[in-house]
Short mmCIF file of C-alpha atoms in Angstrom, two decimals:
data_model
loop_
_atom_site.label_atom_id
_atom_site.label_comp_id
_atom_site.label_asym_id
_atom_site.label_seq_id
_atom_site.Cartn_x
_atom_site.Cartn_y
_atom_site.Cartn_z
CA MET A 143 88.76 39.35 153.46
CA ILE A 144 88.44 42.19 150.94
CA LYS A 145 86.48 44.35 153.40
CA LYS A 146 89.16 43.82 156.07
CA TRP A 147 91.88 44.80 153.57
CA VAL A 148 89.97 47.95 152.56
CA ASN A 149 89.45 48.91 156.21
CA ASN A 150 93.23 48.81 156.71
CA LEU A 151 93.77 51.33 153.92
CA SER A 152 93.98 55.05 154.60
CA ASP A 153 91.06 57.22 153.48
CA THR A 154 93.18 58.79 150.75
CA ARG A 155 94.18 55.37 149.38
CA VAL A 156 90.58 54.16 149.32
CA ILE A 157 89.51 57.23 147.31
CA ALA A 158 92.45 56.87 144.92
CA LEU A 159 91.77 53.16 144.52
CA SER A 160 88.05 53.70 143.87
CA PHE A 161 88.83 56.06 140.99
CA LEU A 162 91.44 53.63 139.64
CA ILE A 163 88.94 50.74 139.67
CA VAL A 164 86.35 52.76 137.76
CA ILE A 165 89.00 53.80 135.22
CA LEU A 166 90.21 50.24 134.63
CA VAL A 167 86.69 48.81 134.31
CA GLY A 168 85.71 51.62 131.96
CA SER A 169 88.88 51.18 129.89
CA THR A 170 88.16 47.49 129.46
CA LEU A 171 84.57 48.10 128.34
CA LEU A 172 85.61 50.82 125.89
CA CYS A 173 88.14 48.50 124.24
CA PHE A 174 85.47 46.09 122.98
CA PRO A 175 84.00 46.41 119.45
CA PHE A 176 80.47 47.00 120.78
CA SER A 177 81.70 50.27 122.34
CA SER A 178 82.83 51.79 119.04
CA ALA A 179 80.61 53.05 116.23
CA ASN A 180 82.54 51.09 113.58
CA LYS A 181 82.40 47.88 115.68
CA GLU A 182 86.19 47.59 115.82
CA TRP A 183 88.52 47.14 118.78
CA THR A 184 89.80 50.38 120.31
CA PRO A 185 93.52 50.46 121.28
CA PHE A 186 93.87 50.13 125.05
CA ILE A 187 95.93 53.32 125.45
CA ASN A 188 93.13 55.35 123.83
CA ALA A 189 90.44 53.56 125.83
CA LEU A 190 92.47 54.22 129.00
CA PHE A 191 92.88 57.87 128.07
CA THR A 192 89.12 58.26 127.48
CA ALA A 193 88.16 56.41 130.68
CA THR A 194 90.59 58.49 132.76
CA SER A 195 89.33 61.71 131.20
CA ALA A 196 85.70 60.73 131.88
CA THR A 197 86.20 59.42 135.44
CA CYS A 198 88.40 62.38 136.35
CA VAL A 199 85.77 64.67 134.75
CA THR A 200 88.32 66.26 132.45
CA GLY A 201 87.03 66.20 128.87
CA LEU A 202 90.28 65.78 126.92
CA VAL A 203 89.62 63.28 124.14
CA VAL A 204 91.57 61.32 121.55
CA TYR A 205 88.39 60.60 119.58
CA ASP A 206 85.33 62.68 118.86
CA THR A 207 82.81 61.25 121.33
CA PHE A 208 79.91 61.12 118.87
CA THR A 209 81.66 59.77 115.77
CA HIS A 210 83.89 57.15 117.42
CA TRP A 211 81.81 55.71 120.25
CA SER A 212 78.58 53.73 119.88
CA LEU A 213 75.54 54.44 122.03
CA PHE A 214 76.83 51.82 124.48
CA GLY A 215 80.25 53.49 124.58
CA GLN A 216 78.69 56.90 125.15
CA VAL A 217 76.58 55.52 128.02
CA VAL A 218 79.71 54.00 129.61
CA ILE A 219 81.40 57.40 129.33
CA ILE A 220 78.50 59.34 130.87
CA LEU A 221 78.26 56.79 133.73
CA MET A 222 81.98 57.25 134.46
CA ILE A 223 81.46 61.01 134.40
CA GLN A 224 78.62 60.73 136.92
CA ILE A 225 80.60 58.41 139.18
CA GLY A 226 83.71 60.57 138.91
CA GLY A 227 81.73 63.75 139.52
CA ILE A 228 80.23 62.89 142.88
CA GLY A 229 82.56 60.03 143.81
CA LEU A 230 82.22 56.25 143.87
CA MET A 231 82.16 56.15 147.68
CA THR A 232 79.29 58.64 147.75
CA ILE A 233 77.27 56.48 145.35
CA ILE A 234 78.03 53.25 147.23
CA SER A 235 77.10 54.91 150.53
CA MET A 236 73.85 56.17 149.03
CA PHE A 237 72.87 52.62 148.08
CA ALA A 238 73.76 51.49 151.60
CA ILE A 239 71.58 54.25 153.06
CA PHE A 240 68.63 53.25 150.87
CA ALA A 241 69.17 49.61 151.91
CA LYS A 242 69.13 50.82 155.54
CA LYS A 243 72.63 49.51 156.20
CA LYS A 244 74.81 51.12 158.86
CA ILE A 245 77.56 53.46 157.65
CA GLY A 246 80.65 52.73 159.76
CA LEU A 247 83.20 55.22 161.10
CA HIS A 248 85.76 54.31 158.43
CA GLU A 249 83.21 54.88 155.66
CA ARG A 250 82.19 58.20 157.22
CA MET A 251 85.83 59.33 157.31
CA ILE A 252 86.21 58.47 153.62
CA LEU A 253 83.02 60.35 152.78
CA MET A 254 84.21 63.34 154.80
CA GLN A 255 87.46 63.52 152.83
CA SER A 256 85.91 62.87 149.40
CA SER A 257 83.25 65.55 149.90
CA GLY A 258 85.73 68.10 151.27
CA ASN A 259 83.91 68.31 154.59
CA MET A 260 85.87 69.23 157.71
CA ASN A 261 83.47 67.64 160.18
CA ILE A 262 82.43 64.01 160.41
CA SER A 263 79.13 64.84 162.11
CA GLY A 264 76.21 65.10 159.72
CA ILE A 265 78.18 63.51 156.86
CA VAL A 266 75.41 61.02 156.00
CA LYS A 267 72.87 63.85 155.71
CA LEU A 268 75.32 65.74 153.52
CA VAL A 269 75.67 62.71 151.22
CA LYS A 270 71.89 62.56 150.87
CA ARG A 271 71.77 66.24 149.97
CA ILE A 272 74.61 65.81 147.46
CA VAL A 273 72.81 62.98 145.64
CA ILE A 274 69.39 64.65 145.75
CA GLY A 275 70.82 68.02 144.73
CA THR A 276 72.73 66.43 141.86
CA CYS A 277 69.57 64.74 140.56
CA ILE A 278 67.57 67.99 140.82
CA PHE A 279 70.11 70.23 139.09
CA GLU A 280 70.92 67.71 136.38
CA GLY A 281 67.22 67.04 135.85
CA ILE A 282 66.34 70.72 135.46
CA GLY A 283 69.32 71.23 133.16
CA ALA A 284 68.33 68.23 131.03
CA ILE A 285 64.77 69.53 130.60
CA ILE A 286 65.86 73.03 129.55
CA LEU A 287 68.53 71.75 127.16
CA SER A 288 66.16 69.16 125.68
CA PHE A 289 63.67 71.88 124.73
CA SER A 290 66.52 73.65 122.90
CA PHE A 291 67.77 70.51 121.14
CA ILE A 292 64.49 68.77 120.20
CA PRO A 293 63.44 71.20 117.42
CA ARG A 294 66.76 70.56 115.66
CA MET A 295 67.37 66.90 116.54
CA GLY A 296 63.94 65.34 117.07
CA PHE A 297 62.39 64.24 120.37
CA TRP A 298 64.42 61.19 121.46
CA GLU A 299 67.78 62.42 120.20
CA GLY A 300 67.14 65.86 121.65
CA LEU A 301 66.18 64.34 125.01
CA TYR A 302 69.27 62.13 125.02
CA ASN A 303 71.50 65.10 124.19
CA GLY A 304 69.85 67.13 126.94
CA ILE A 305 70.53 64.43 129.54
CA PHE A 306 74.10 63.73 128.36
CA HIS A 307 75.18 67.37 128.28
CA SER A 308 73.44 68.25 131.55
CA ILE A 309 75.37 65.52 133.39
CA SER A 310 78.60 66.44 131.62
CA ALA A 311 78.17 70.14 132.45
CA PHE A 312 77.17 69.69 136.09
CA CYS A 313 80.07 67.29 136.68
CA ASN A 314 82.35 69.81 134.92
CA ALA A 315 83.44 67.07 132.50
CA GLY A 316 83.27 68.82 129.12
CA PHE A 317 82.43 65.72 127.07
CA ASP A 318 80.00 66.49 124.24
CA ILE A 319 78.26 64.62 121.44
CA MET A 320 77.97 67.54 119.04
CA GLY A 321 80.26 65.76 116.59
CA LYS A 322 77.18 64.91 114.57
CA TYR A 323 77.50 68.39 113.07
CA GLN A 324 81.29 68.65 113.04
CA PRO A 325 83.83 66.46 114.90
CA PHE A 326 85.48 68.11 117.93
CA SER A 327 83.23 71.17 117.49
CA SER A 328 81.85 71.23 121.06
CA PHE A 329 79.24 74.03 121.31
CA THR A 330 80.63 76.32 118.62
CA GLY A 331 77.34 75.80 116.77
CA TYR A 332 75.43 77.23 119.74
CA GLU A 333 77.65 80.25 120.36
CA THR A 334 74.75 82.68 119.95
CA SER A 335 72.16 80.58 121.82
CA ALA A 336 71.54 82.31 125.15
CA VAL A 337 69.42 79.44 126.51
CA VAL A 338 72.01 76.74 125.84
CA SER A 339 75.02 78.86 126.87
CA ILE A 340 73.49 80.17 130.11
CA THR A 341 72.03 76.79 131.12
CA ILE A 342 75.34 75.00 130.67
CA ALA A 343 77.22 77.85 132.37
CA MET A 344 74.90 77.71 135.39
CA LEU A 345 75.30 73.92 135.66
CA ILE A 346 79.08 74.34 135.55
CA ILE A 347 79.03 77.04 138.24
CA ILE A 348 76.72 75.09 140.55
CA GLY A 349 78.80 71.93 140.16
CA GLY A 350 82.03 73.87 140.58
CA ILE A 351 81.36 75.84 143.76
CA GLY A 352 81.36 72.71 145.90
CA PHE A 353 78.99 70.63 147.99
CA LEU A 354 79.81 72.45 151.22
CA VAL A 355 78.75 75.78 149.72
CA TRP A 356 75.46 74.20 148.59
CA ASP A 357 74.88 73.01 152.14
CA ASP A 358 75.69 76.43 153.57
CA MET A 359 73.35 78.21 151.17
CA LEU A 360 70.60 75.69 151.87
CA LYS A 361 70.88 76.31 155.60
CA ASN A 362 71.30 80.10 155.57
CA LYS A 363 69.46 80.99 152.33
CA LEU A 364 70.64 84.41 151.07
CA ASN A 365 71.95 85.56 154.46
CA PHE A 366 75.58 86.01 153.35
CA LYS A 367 76.76 87.11 156.83
CA GLU A 368 75.86 83.69 158.23
CA TYR A 369 77.87 81.79 155.63
CA SER A 370 81.06 80.03 156.68
CA LEU A 371 84.40 81.63 155.83
CA HIS A 372 84.93 78.89 153.22
CA SER A 373 81.65 79.71 151.45
CA LYS A 374 82.30 83.46 151.52
CA ILE A 375 85.74 83.06 149.96
CA VAL A 376 84.47 80.61 147.33
CA LEU A 377 81.54 82.78 146.24
CA ILE A 378 83.45 86.06 146.11
CA THR A 379 86.43 84.52 144.31
CA THR A 380 84.14 82.75 141.83
CA VAL A 381 82.25 85.94 140.96
CA ALA A 382 85.50 87.88 140.62
CA LEU A 383 87.08 85.29 138.32
CA ILE A 384 83.99 85.02 136.11
CA THR A 385 83.78 88.81 135.81
CA LEU A 386 87.47 89.35 135.09
CA GLY A 387 87.57 86.38 132.72
CA THR A 388 84.58 87.68 130.76
CA LEU A 389 86.18 91.10 130.46
CA GLY A 390 89.48 89.55 129.37
CA TYR A 391 87.98 87.40 126.62
CA TYR A 392 85.88 90.32 125.38
CA VAL A 393 88.90 92.61 125.14
CA PHE A 394 91.25 90.03 123.60
CA GLU A 395 88.82 88.38 121.16
CA ALA A 396 86.24 91.07 120.25
CA GLU A 397 88.08 91.94 117.05
CA GLY A 398 89.43 88.45 116.50
CA ASN A 399 87.63 85.22 117.35
CA LEU A 400 84.37 87.06 118.08
CA ILE A 401 84.35 89.34 115.06
CA GLY A 402 81.04 89.30 113.22
CA LEU A 403 78.96 88.87 116.40
CA THR A 404 76.79 91.56 117.94
CA LYS A 405 77.93 93.15 121.22
CA PRO A 406 75.47 91.10 123.36
CA GLN A 407 76.60 87.92 121.56
CA LYS A 408 80.25 88.79 122.20
CA ILE A 409 79.49 89.28 125.91
CA LEU A 410 77.58 85.96 126.02
CA SER A 411 80.43 84.07 124.33
CA SER A 412 83.02 85.72 126.60
CA LEU A 413 80.97 84.86 129.68
CA PHE A 414 80.59 81.24 128.60
CA MET A 415 84.33 80.89 128.00
CA SER A 416 85.14 82.53 131.33
CA VAL A 417 82.97 79.97 133.14
CA THR A 418 83.89 76.84 131.20
CA THR A 419 87.64 77.52 131.04
CA ARG A 420 88.11 77.18 134.77
CA THR A 421 86.87 73.63 134.89
CA ALA A 422 84.40 72.29 132.33
CA GLY A 423 86.03 72.04 128.91
CA PHE A 424 83.17 73.02 126.63
CA ASN A 425 83.89 75.79 124.17
CA THR A 426 81.92 78.10 121.90
CA MET A 427 85.02 79.85 120.53
CA ASP A 428 87.35 78.11 118.09
CA LEU A 429 90.36 77.49 120.33
CA THR A 430 92.69 76.83 117.41
CA THR A 431 92.33 80.47 116.30
CA ILE A 432 92.22 82.13 119.72
CA SER A 433 94.78 84.92 120.27
CA GLU A 434 97.99 84.45 122.28
CA SER A 435 96.55 86.71 124.99
CA GLY A 436 93.37 84.64 125.03
CA THR A 437 95.46 81.47 125.25
CA LEU A 438 97.40 82.78 128.25
CA LEU A 439 94.18 83.90 129.94
CA SER A 440 92.75 80.42 129.40
CA ILE A 441 95.84 78.78 130.91
CA ILE A 442 95.61 81.01 134.01
CA LEU A 443 91.89 80.33 134.51
CA MET A 444 92.34 76.58 133.97
CA PHE A 445 95.21 76.51 136.47
CA ILE A 446 93.01 78.14 139.13
CA GLY A 447 90.05 75.82 138.53
CA GLY A 448 86.96 75.47 140.71
CA SER A 449 86.38 75.06 144.44
CA PRO A 450 87.20 72.38 147.05
CA GLY A 451 84.72 69.55 147.54
CA SER A 452 83.27 70.04 144.07
CA THR A 453 83.41 68.34 140.68
CA ALA A 454 86.11 70.80 139.55
CA GLY A 455 89.91 70.62 139.42
CA GLY A 456 92.79 73.10 139.51
CA ILE A 457 94.55 74.53 142.54
CA LYS A 458 91.07 75.74 143.65
CA THR A 459 89.59 79.18 144.26
CA THR A 460 90.29 79.04 148.00
CA THR A 461 93.99 78.36 147.38
CA LEU A 462 94.17 81.38 145.08
CA ALA A 463 92.40 83.57 147.64
CA VAL A 464 94.73 82.46 150.45
CA VAL A 465 97.83 83.09 148.31
CA ILE A 466 96.60 86.60 147.37
CA ILE A 467 95.67 87.45 150.97
CA SER A 468 99.09 86.26 152.15
CA ALA A 469 100.87 88.28 149.44
CA ILE A 470 98.97 91.45 150.38
CA SER A 471 99.82 90.97 154.06
CA MET A 472 103.50 90.45 153.26
CA ALA A 473 103.51 93.57 151.06
CA LYS A 474 102.17 95.51 154.05
CA GLY A 475 104.88 94.05 156.28
CA SER A 476 102.35 92.15 158.38
CA ASP A 477 102.00 88.46 159.23
CA ASP A 478 98.38 88.84 160.36
CA ASN A 479 96.47 87.28 157.49
CA ARG A 480 92.82 88.13 158.04
CA VAL A 481 89.72 87.90 155.89
CA PHE A 482 86.17 88.72 157.06
CA LYS A 483 87.68 89.49 160.50
CA LYS A 484 89.00 85.95 160.84
CA ARG A 485 92.68 85.06 160.95
CA LEU A 486 93.94 82.38 158.58
CA GLU A 487 96.00 79.71 160.31
CA ASP A 488 99.64 79.31 159.28
CA GLY A 489 98.93 75.70 158.28
CA ILE A 490 96.41 76.87 155.69
CA LEU A 491 98.91 79.31 154.21
CA LYS A 492 101.59 76.61 153.96
CA GLN A 493 99.14 74.16 152.38
CA ALA A 494 98.09 76.75 149.77
CA ALA A 495 101.73 77.45 148.92
CA VAL A 496 102.59 73.74 148.62
CA ILE A 497 99.57 73.02 146.39
CA THR A 498 100.53 75.89 144.08
CA TYR A 499 104.17 74.80 143.92
CA VAL A 500 103.32 71.15 143.25
CA TYR A 501 100.84 71.97 140.47
CA LEU A 502 103.17 74.52 138.91
CA GLY A 503 106.14 72.14 139.09
CA GLY A 504 104.13 69.30 137.55
CA VAL A 505 102.85 71.52 134.73
CA LEU A 506 106.32 72.88 133.88
CA LEU A 507 107.95 69.43 133.94
CA ALA A 508 105.22 67.84 131.80
CA THR A 509 105.28 70.75 129.35
CA MET A 510 109.06 70.45 128.98
CA ILE A 511 108.95 66.70 128.33
CA ILE A 512 106.00 66.71 125.91
CA SER A 513 107.38 69.71 123.99
CA TRP A 514 110.62 67.78 123.54
CA ILE A 515 108.84 64.58 122.45
CA GLU A 516 106.27 66.18 120.14
CA LYS A 517 108.36 69.09 118.79
CA LEU A 518 105.44 71.48 119.37
CA SER A 519 105.36 75.07 120.64
CA MET A 520 105.51 75.54 124.39
CA SER A 521 102.25 77.54 124.60
CA THR A 522 100.30 74.86 122.72
CA VAL A 523 101.67 72.05 124.87
CA MET A 524 101.24 74.00 128.11
CA PHE A 525 97.59 74.66 127.20
CA GLU A 526 97.02 70.88 126.92
CA VAL A 527 99.04 70.07 130.03
CA VAL A 528 97.26 72.59 132.26
CA SER A 529 93.93 71.41 130.84
CA ALA A 530 94.78 67.86 131.93
CA ALA A 531 96.25 68.73 135.35
CA ALA A 532 93.32 70.99 136.21
CA THR A 533 90.82 68.44 134.80
CA VAL A 534 89.37 71.02 132.41
CA GLY A 535 89.40 69.35 129.00
CA LEU A 536 89.87 72.28 126.63
CA SER A 537 92.20 71.44 123.78
CA LYS A 538 94.13 73.06 120.97
CA GLY A 539 93.47 69.91 118.95
CA ILE A 540 96.80 68.16 119.48
CA THR A 541 95.69 65.38 121.87
CA PRO A 542 94.59 62.81 119.24
CA ASP A 543 97.99 62.91 117.53
CA LEU A 544 100.21 62.69 120.61
CA GLU A 545 102.71 59.86 121.11
CA VAL A 546 101.95 57.12 123.65
CA VAL A 547 104.40 58.55 126.23
CA SER A 548 102.77 61.99 125.99
CA LYS A 549 99.33 60.43 126.43
CA LEU A 550 100.53 58.54 129.50
CA ILE A 551 101.83 61.79 130.98
CA LEU A 552 98.44 63.47 130.43
CA ILE A 553 96.65 60.42 131.89
CA THR A 554 98.80 60.72 135.03
CA LEU A 555 98.08 64.46 135.26
CA MET A 556 94.32 63.93 134.91
CA TYR A 557 94.33 61.27 137.63
CA ALA A 558 96.49 63.39 139.94
CA GLY A 559 94.34 66.44 139.24
CA ARG A 560 91.15 64.65 140.29
CA ILE A 561 92.54 62.88 143.34
CA GLY A 562 94.54 65.93 144.34
CA ALA A 563 98.26 66.36 143.76
CA ILE A 564 99.09 66.41 147.47
CA SER A 565 96.86 63.40 148.18
CA LEU A 566 98.51 61.42 145.40
CA LEU A 567 101.99 62.14 146.82
CA VAL A 568 101.06 60.68 150.20
CA VAL A 569 99.31 57.60 148.77
#
């Protein structure tokens, strides 16, 4: 009966429903006393906020993850992050593959949409590569991070921290358990650690470029000419954004937030922020003291986000590239939008414009309402709103003190940001 009902649902509705189920189950578990460090019940609105943030791989929190949640609660959170990162349908399908059960056409269509693939053929092989690739990257990241944490934390705690943060970074979630040193501190204590910063940054980048780009690079190695147009746009846009973001943070914060660091340390911190701001939500800079220019740069990078078919949010790098290409063509008085000698279809241009308008409209409306409710500055509220809508997770520190209505607005934005604003409208 249930299977028949699910088969009658559209692919978009199945994906949206799968995320909703994980969120509700996670919220229920996080409410119980055994999920909190003080063994007390957690208010449902805060449990719902945390579960949504974890499942939608955002990273915005109302509690410091280490100080509020017990080991059980932290494990629930990291499981939701893993499920939200690669998708519940991908995980279910992987179990079915291992059990040698047939994957039907409906299931393949859902997998195609959730992974961002444009072709149904080879989707099962792609799912296998996604799961195996995820395990490999997260495993390597966990080992490297553990070696950095163990001398300071001890073997078992260091290993646990390595695993937790590797999963959180690869899934672009931004949840951390560094509150043992200072609540809500994220990785500010590791700002000058090249090993930790670069490892986490690489995990974020790999998770954020998208599964289709992985597949393309696996097939064609370093032969860039053979890459698909999608992969070329993603890689070039990603490199450009990281480079420009690093330069921006260095210029704006060198004599402010980064003062006292050596030049290489300033570059490292700027690079880390440029990478994490677009999707992950970790921070090595103190965001409460960041300059207005740095705040605006962060909002822009968060709004753009990562790439399609990845663990990242935002309007996506490909949308940005299409909008820029279209604007350049219009400035030249031409309607021939070409990139790498290939013409972009009009449908793609319209979709990019609609996505940008919907995200921008949602951000402005939410910022207006929350600013009115909370009586806070527009830039502070917009920072939090964009962070939620783009599933980034960076915060100016206002989230824990927000009213229930404001939290519900952010919850909706996080859910819409993960499912996709356009997809949610047609559900």
